[in-house]
């Protein structure tokens, strides 16, 4: 149902579109960072680093828009939950953008040396992580809590892969200390991807709050929802 | 729909000052203004009544101290219990009821007399003559209403010379001088500027330590700022009553959400 004040509707719509626009940019940044690793694409890594300013700029713009809405409209109920969720989502998106930059920086460092091993689990993590981000944003746009819940559950897969990569790299390093520099950088990348997935999980949890008014942060996703 | 709504008890006090039970109210014999209202109003808490114009919130407020009795051709069914006793039963003295249940109106209505005499009016009507005691009541009431500092040097001056905000706090002080248990406020700040409004709201926060307060307001932010419980009325029905934070963040009833977000009313 629309608001009596049509301008308010328009402002909320603009906010939603802008959050999605930032989400789109960050999705691309994350995909490009992972692709630059897989394809040894230094140019793409550099491009990802250079584009971070756009993420930062958009984040600040949306943040200001939210503060302005809070000050002028003093939203209540669903509107209040929507605006406060938007503030938190853009904060998470901006951090994800930083992680994409960090991945790209490690890619540049790794490019200076021969590849340590074939990357098998990292692209799998990358797939989870980009699909989680996409689903978290879709859940936000469509107020789909079932999809948000799915994102929360997927985070376990990413965590499991991170541990697997860690164990594998550990064996490389124990076997040959010359691999430590490279293995550590790969470990960092795995950790960055894992962090990105955590931020998607945060967004999914905020969507649940936005729709149901229920705070599920710091609870296990497998637990039945508290009524 | 279940319309017997009771807000969850506050774990710390859990006391009820007013029970409204299956209340129906009619104007002009037949026009029904309130439908089967049941609610508990918690002691020493602020309860806000919100809802669009004509929803019955002021009518219900006026039922709580039988102000509607003066309107011709009204009819009431159901019970209102204050501290367990029915205020509509035969033999209830209205002056005694209205001493216990004071009221502050939208338009401040000081009597055309000195500030001191305005506050002392109620106690004098009840036969109090001791000057020192009256002075004590006047000072205490004005202090409670946060007006003492502004008027202590001109208690003999006409109350009509005060500003709008001061007049409203004078009316609150006048109510307090009667030592009520419950204070009803009908849009107490709607005609006031933001600073005077803030002073009234601050006064409400101080007063709730001693009194049960019910406030009718069209200003949702005001309800959100100063009440502990909020009741949402629509077309004579109580649709939802809950803790104020819950009502303004995630109400249970869709009509409430639509109203507080400006989608209907």
XYZ file of N, CA and C in Angstrom, chain A residues 46-198:
459
model
N 44.143 -4.841 -10.890
C 44.403 -3.393 -10.760
C 43.111 -2.587 -10.909
N 42.313 -3.019 -11.867
C 41.042 -2.336 -12.132
C 40.112 -2.415 -10.906
N 40.107 -3.583 -10.280
C 39.258 -3.776 -9.090
C 39.698 -2.833 -7.969
N 41.029 -2.734 -7.799
C 41.543 -1.846 -6.746
C 41.159 -0.395 -7.053
N 41.293 -0.025 -8.325
C 41.027 1.369 -8.717
C 39.543 1.727 -8.562
N 38.691 0.719 -8.697
C 37.252 0.992 -8.697
C 36.646 1.086 -7.284
N 37.474 0.817 -6.294
C 36.931 0.804 -4.922
C 36.382 2.165 -4.513
N 36.955 3.230 -5.069
C 36.480 4.573 -4.690
C 35.000 4.742 -5.012
N 34.553 4.050 -6.066
C 33.143 4.142 -6.450
C 32.256 3.507 -5.364
N 32.748 2.381 -4.833
C 32.021 1.709 -3.742
C 31.932 2.659 -2.547
N 33.088 3.239 -2.196
C 33.119 4.137 -1.019
C 32.203 5.336 -1.207
N 32.280 5.911 -2.389
C 31.498 7.111 -2.672
C 29.993 6.795 -2.586
N 29.613 5.687 -3.204
C 28.189 5.317 -3.194
C 27.722 5.012 -1.778
N 28.600 4.365 -1.016
C 28.236 4.037 0.370
C 27.940 5.317 1.157
N 28.814 6.315 1.007
C 28.621 7.575 1.738
C 27.320 8.255 1.294
N 27.077 8.237 -0.003
C 25.853 8.865 -0.524
C 24.597 8.228 0.083
N 24.594 6.894 0.111
C 23.404 6.196 0.626
C 23.256 6.429 2.124
N 24.395 6.424 2.807
C 24.371 6.674 4.246
C 23.754 8.044 4.536
N 24.174 9.034 3.774
C 23.636 10.392 3.960
C 22.137 10.431 3.672
N 21.755 9.684 2.632
C 20.330 9.642 2.272
C 19.513 9.053 3.429
N 20.044 8.006 4.053
C 19.337 7.365 5.175
C 19.227 8.323 6.359
N 20.313 9.005 6.669
C 20.292 9.930 7.820
C 19.296 11.049 7.545
N 19.302 11.505 6.310
C 18.359 12.555 5.915
C 16.900 12.070 6.067
N 16.657 10.835 5.644
C 15.304 10.266 5.777
C 14.901 10.142 7.243
N 15.837 9.713 8.073
C 15.536 9.580 9.501
C 15.215 10.947 10.103
N 16.005 11.943 9.700
C 15.821 13.283 10.275
C 14.511 13.910 9.805
N 14.229 13.805 8.527
C 13.071 14.511 7.985
C 11.768 13.729 8.127
N 11.834 12.428 7.939
C 10.601 11.643 7.905
C 10.280 10.950 9.216
N 11.290 10.763 10.051
C 11.099 10.020 11.305
C 10.249 8.782 11.065
N 10.771 7.890 10.227
C 9.960 6.733 9.829
C 9.622 5.832 11.014
N 8.503 5.142 10.883
C 8.028 4.238 11.933
C 7.768 2.866 11.320
N 7.677 1.880 12.153
C 7.263 0.548 11.720
C 8.118 0.009 10.588
N 7.469 -0.480 9.545
C 8.180 -1.105 8.429
C 9.176 -0.132 7.793
N 8.818 1.150 7.749
C 9.722 2.131 7.143
C 10.986 2.293 7.981
N 10.792 2.300 9.292
C 11.937 2.409 10.199
C 12.856 1.200 10.029
N 12.238 0.033 9.946
C 13.047 -1.182 9.807
C 13.755 -1.182 8.455
N 13.091 -0.674 7.432
C 13.706 -0.635 6.101
C 14.925 0.303 6.086
N 14.762 1.497 6.626
C 15.857 2.476 6.557
C 17.041 2.027 7.416
N 16.763 1.530 8.626
C 17.884 1.098 9.472
C 18.588 -0.111 8.848
N 17.819 -0.966 8.187
C 18.425 -2.111 7.504
C 19.307 -1.635 6.354
N 18.808 -0.656 5.620
C 19.595 -0.121 4.491
C 20.942 0.412 4.990
N 20.921 1.134 6.107
C 22.172 1.682 6.654
C 23.169 0.555 6.918
N 22.676 -0.514 7.519
C 23.573 -1.617 7.863
C 24.011 -2.387 6.615
N 23.112 -2.526 5.667
C 23.479 -3.264 4.450
C 24.607 -2.546 3.712
N 24.489 -1.235 3.553
C 25.529 -0.542 2.787
C 26.866 -0.592 3.515
N 26.809 -0.587 4.840
C 28.036 -0.710 5.620
C 28.702 -2.055 5.318
N 27.909 -3.107 5.290
C 28.448 -4.439 4.972
C 28.960 -4.508 3.534
N 28.218 -3.886 2.624
C 28.645 -3.915 1.221
C 30.001 -3.215 1.054
N 30.145 -2.128 1.760
C 31.411 -1.382 1.643
C 32.571 -2.229 2.140
N 32.359 -2.951 3.236
C 33.410 -3.830 3.768
C 33.723 -4.946 2.759
N 32.692 -5.444 2.092
C 32.909 -6.477 1.069
C 33.758 -5.913 -0.055
N 33.488 -4.663 -0.392
C 34.292 -4.002 -1.424
C 35.756 -3.967 -1.009
N 36.002 -3.669 0.254
C 37.382 -3.656 0.763
C 38.024 -5.033 0.642
N 37.235 -6.064 0.921
C 37.757 -7.441 0.814
C 38.142 -7.751 -0.633
N 37.331 -7.267 -1.588
C 37.647 -7.485 -3.008
C 38.992 -6.823 -3.339
N 39.210 -5.642 -2.748
C 40.494 -4.951 -2.960
C 41.628 -5.782 -2.361
N 41.413 -6.270 -1.136
C 42.451 -7.080 -0.478
C 42.791 -8.326 -1.296
N 41.757 -8.976 -1.852
C 42.014 -10.152 -2.701
C 42.891 -9.738 -3.883
N 42.507 -8.615 -4.506
C 43.245 -8.161 -5.691
C 44.702 -7.852 -5.347
N 44.934 -7.279 -4.186
C 46.315 -6.975 -3.771
C 47.136 -8.251 -3.630
N 46.524 -9.278 -3.027
C 47.235 -10.566 -2.879
C 47.461 -11.192 -4.261
N 46.488 -11.009 -5.175
C 46.640 -11.547 -6.533
C 47.876 -10.933 -7.183
N 48.052 -9.620 -7.015
C 49.215 -8.949 -7.600
C 50.509 -9.499 -6.999
N 50.514 -9.723 -5.695
C 51.709 -10.269 -5.048
C 51.999 -11.685 -5.534
N 50.926 -12.491 -5.642
C 51.100 -13.881 -6.082
C 51.586 -13.955 -7.526
N 51.203 -12.965 -8.313
C 51.550 -12.985 -9.735
C 53.058 -12.897 -9.958
N 53.777 -12.437 -8.928
C 55.225 -12.285 -9.074
C 55.958 -13.626 -8.982
N 55.233 -14.644 -8.544
C 55.878 -15.948 -8.351
C 55.094 -17.031 -9.088
N 55.725 -18.202 -9.312
C 54.969 -19.284 -9.960
C 53.804 -19.748 -9.079
N 52.770 -20.246 -9.706
C 51.582 -20.667 -8.950
C 51.907 -21.875 -8.070
N 51.495 -21.824 -6.837
C 51.816 -22.874 -5.869
C 51.088 -24.171 -6.200
N 49.820 -24.046 -6.499
C 48.994 -25.232 -6.732
C 47.791 -24.838 -7.578
N 47.123 -25.852 -8.119
C 45.900 -25.560 -8.859
C 44.826 -25.137 -7.862
N 44.098 -24.093 -8.195
C 43.061 -23.634 -7.278
C 41.767 -24.397 -7.527
N 41.396 -25.228 -6.566
C 40.175 -26.022 -6.719
C 39.061 -25.552 -5.783
N 39.456 -25.379 -4.519
C 38.431 -25.004 -3.538
C 38.116 -23.512 -3.560
N 39.117 -22.704 -3.925
C 38.878 -21.250 -3.944
C 37.759 -20.878 -4.918
N 37.787 -21.410 -6.172
C 36.654 -21.061 -7.049
C 35.322 -21.561 -6.501
N 35.331 -22.701 -5.800
C 34.076 -23.176 -5.203
C 33.598 -22.207 -4.121
N 34.553 -21.748 -3.313
C 34.197 -20.737 -2.310
C 33.655 -19.489 -2.977
N 34.323 -19.113 -4.076
C 33.922 -17.907 -4.806
C 32.498 -18.019 -5.320
N 32.159 -19.229 -5.803
C 30.788 -19.425 -6.305
C 29.758 -19.279 -5.180
N 30.064 -19.941 -4.066
C 29.161 -19.810 -2.918
C 28.999 -18.338 -2.542
N 30.170 -17.699 -2.478
C 30.183 -16.344 -1.945
C 29.430 -15.370 -2.861
N 29.596 -15.500 -4.175
C 28.868 -14.583 -5.062
C 27.372 -14.924 -5.085
N 27.070 -16.229 -5.004
C 25.635 -16.569 -5.010
C 24.978 -16.123 -3.697
N 25.708 -16.215 -2.584
C 25.151 -15.748 -1.303
C 24.867 -14.251 -1.336
N 25.809 -13.515 -1.937
C 25.624 -12.064 -2.018
C 24.415 -11.727 -2.883
N 24.335 -12.410 -4.028
C 23.221 -12.155 -4.928
C 21.888 -12.495 -4.246
N 21.854 -13.645 -3.577
C 20.614 -14.058 -2.898
C 20.264 -13.130 -1.735
N 21.278 -12.666 -1.022
C 21.011 -11.764 0.116
C 20.370 -10.472 -0.404
N 20.897 -9.978 -1.538
C 20.331 -8.744 -2.099
C 18.929 -8.992 -2.679
N 18.760 -10.154 -3.321
C 17.421 -10.489 -3.821
C 16.425 -10.596 -2.665
N 16.880 -11.206 -1.571
C 16.011 -11.345 -0.396
C 15.610 -9.971 0.117
N 16.564 -9.040 0.074
C 16.280 -7.666 0.513
C 15.214 -7.019 -0.374
N 15.406 -7.138 -1.683
C 14.480 -6.477 -2.607
C 13.083 -7.078 -2.533
N 13.028 -8.408 -2.406
C 11.719 -9.063 -2.460
C 11.181 -9.406 -1.068
N 11.887 -8.958 -0.023
C 11.481 -9.268 1.366
C 11.290 -10.768 1.560
N 12.189 -11.544 0.968
C 12.054 -12.998 0.975
C 12.895 -13.595 2.113
N 12.227 -13.913 3.216
C 12.982 -14.413 4.369
C 13.443 -15.854 4.181
N 12.728 -16.614 3.355
C 13.161 -17.995 3.100
C 14.514 -17.982 2.381
N 14.640 -17.073 1.435
C 15.904 -16.946 0.707
C 17.005 -16.451 1.657
N 16.648 -15.534 2.530
C 17.623 -15.026 3.507
C 18.106 -16.165 4.408
N 17.177 -17.005 4.796
C 17.523 -18.143 5.654
C 18.469 -19.099 4.922
N 18.223 -19.267 3.619
C 19.097 -20.127 2.810
C 20.530 -19.595 2.805
N 20.651 -18.266 2.702
C 21.978 -17.644 2.713
C 22.687 -17.961 4.033
N 21.944 -17.866 5.127
C 22.548 -18.137 6.434
C 23.094 -19.567 6.486
N 22.323 -20.509 5.898
C 22.744 -21.910 5.957
C 23.965 -22.155 5.077
N 24.011 -21.456 3.929
C 25.129 -21.668 2.998
C 26.467 -21.260 3.601
N 26.404 -20.354 4.558
C 27.646 -19.873 5.154
C 28.467 -21.029 5.744
N 27.784 -22.064 6.207
C 28.494 -23.224 6.765
C 29.403 -23.886 5.733
N 28.922 -23.940 4.484
C 29.723 -24.566 3.409
C 31.018 -23.798 3.203
N 30.877 -22.460 3.234
C 32.054 -21.612 3.017
C 33.041 -21.807 4.159
N 32.520 -21.849 5.365
C 33.404 -22.065 6.518
C 34.130 -23.397 6.394
N 33.411 -24.426 5.973
C 34.015 -25.754 5.839
C 35.135 -25.728 4.796
N 34.877 -25.032 3.679
C 35.903 -24.941 2.637
C 37.132 -24.183 3.128
N 36.912 -23.153 3.922
C 38.041 -22.386 4.465
C 38.941 -23.299 5.294
N 38.317 -24.120 6.133
C 39.111 -25.032 6.958
C 39.872 -26.036 6.095
N 39.191 -26.491 5.059
C 39.820 -27.463 4.165
C 41.062 -26.855 3.495
N 40.912 -25.624 3.012
C 42.038 -24.943 2.350
C 43.181 -24.754 3.347
N 42.810 -24.370 4.578
C 43.827 -24.158 5.590
C 44.641 -25.435 5.826
N 43.942 -26.570 5.954
C 44.637 -27.846 6.207
C 45.559 -28.190 5.036
N 45.069 -27.953 3.863
C 45.853 -28.290 2.672
C 47.115 -27.429 2.600
N 46.926 -26.118 2.803
C 48.068 -25.208 2.714
C 49.073 -25.492 3.827
N 48.562 -25.892 4.971
C 49.435 -26.215 6.089
C 50.391 -27.345 5.705
N 49.866 -28.341 5.015
C 50.717 -29.462 4.633
C 51.784 -29.022 3.614
N 51.393 -28.121 2.718
C 52.390 -27.567 1.778
C 53.514 -26.887 2.546
N 53.127 -26.073 3.504
C 54.125 -25.270 4.217
C 55.030 -26.133 5.078
N 54.455 -27.196 5.664
C 55.272 -28.083 6.494
C 56.275 -28.845 5.648
N 55.832 -29.182 4.464
C 56.682 -29.944 3.558
C 57.831 -29.104 3.018
N 57.494 -27.863 2.651
C 58.515 -27.016 2.029
C 58.343 -25.558 2.472
N 59.210 -25.099 3.367
C 59.082 -23.720 3.882
C 59.145 -22.652 2.784
N 59.706 -23.006 1.618
C 59.739 -22.010 0.530
C 58.338 -21.613 0.062
N 57.360 -22.448 0.400
C 55.989 -22.158 -0.078
C 55.238 -21.227 0.878
N 55.873 -20.933 2.020
C 55.116 -20.219 3.062
C 54.562 -18.882 2.566
N 55.397 -18.106 1.877
C 54.929 -16.780 1.433
C 53.698 -16.908 0.545
N 53.766 -17.804 -0.410
C 52.635 -17.972 -1.336
C 51.417 -18.579 -0.630
N 51.694 -19.603 0.177
C 50.576 -20.285 0.865
C 49.841 -19.308 1.791
N 50.622 -18.459 2.463
C 49.989 -17.506 3.376
C 49.072 -16.560 2.613
N 49.557 -16.133 1.441
C 48.725 -15.205 0.640
C 47.439 -15.888 0.182
N 47.556 -17.140 -0.204
C 46.348 -17.873 -0.620
C 45.405 -18.033 0.578
N 46.014 -18.295 1.728
C 45.205 -18.430 2.948
C 44.441 -17.130 3.229
N 45.175 -16.027 3.047
C 44.516 -14.726 3.237
C 43.315 -14.591 2.299
N 43.532 -14.969 1.050
C 42.444 -14.841 0.067
C 41.234 -15.671 0.501
N 41.522 -16.897 0.956
C 40.417 -17.745 1.426
C 39.685 -17.056 2.571
N 40.469 -16.445 3.454
C 39.872 -15.769 4.608
C 39.029 -14.566 4.148
N 39.538 -13.829 3.154
C 38.763 -12.676 2.652
C 37.430 -13.146 2.075
N 37.486 -14.244 1.313
C 36.245 -14.742 0.709
C 35.279 -15.183 1.812
N 35.864 -15.805 2.813
C 35.020 -16.254 3.934
C 34.374 -15.053 4.623
N 35.140 -13.958 4.740
C 34.596 -12.745 5.352
C 33.452 -12.159 4.497
N 33.654 -12.207 3.185
C 32.604 -11.690 2.286
C 31.310 -12.471 2.505
N 31.462 -13.799 2.631
C 30.275 -14.631 2.880
C 29.631 -14.255 4.215
N 30.485 -13.953 5.205
C 29.935 -13.525 6.508
C 29.113 -12.240 6.358
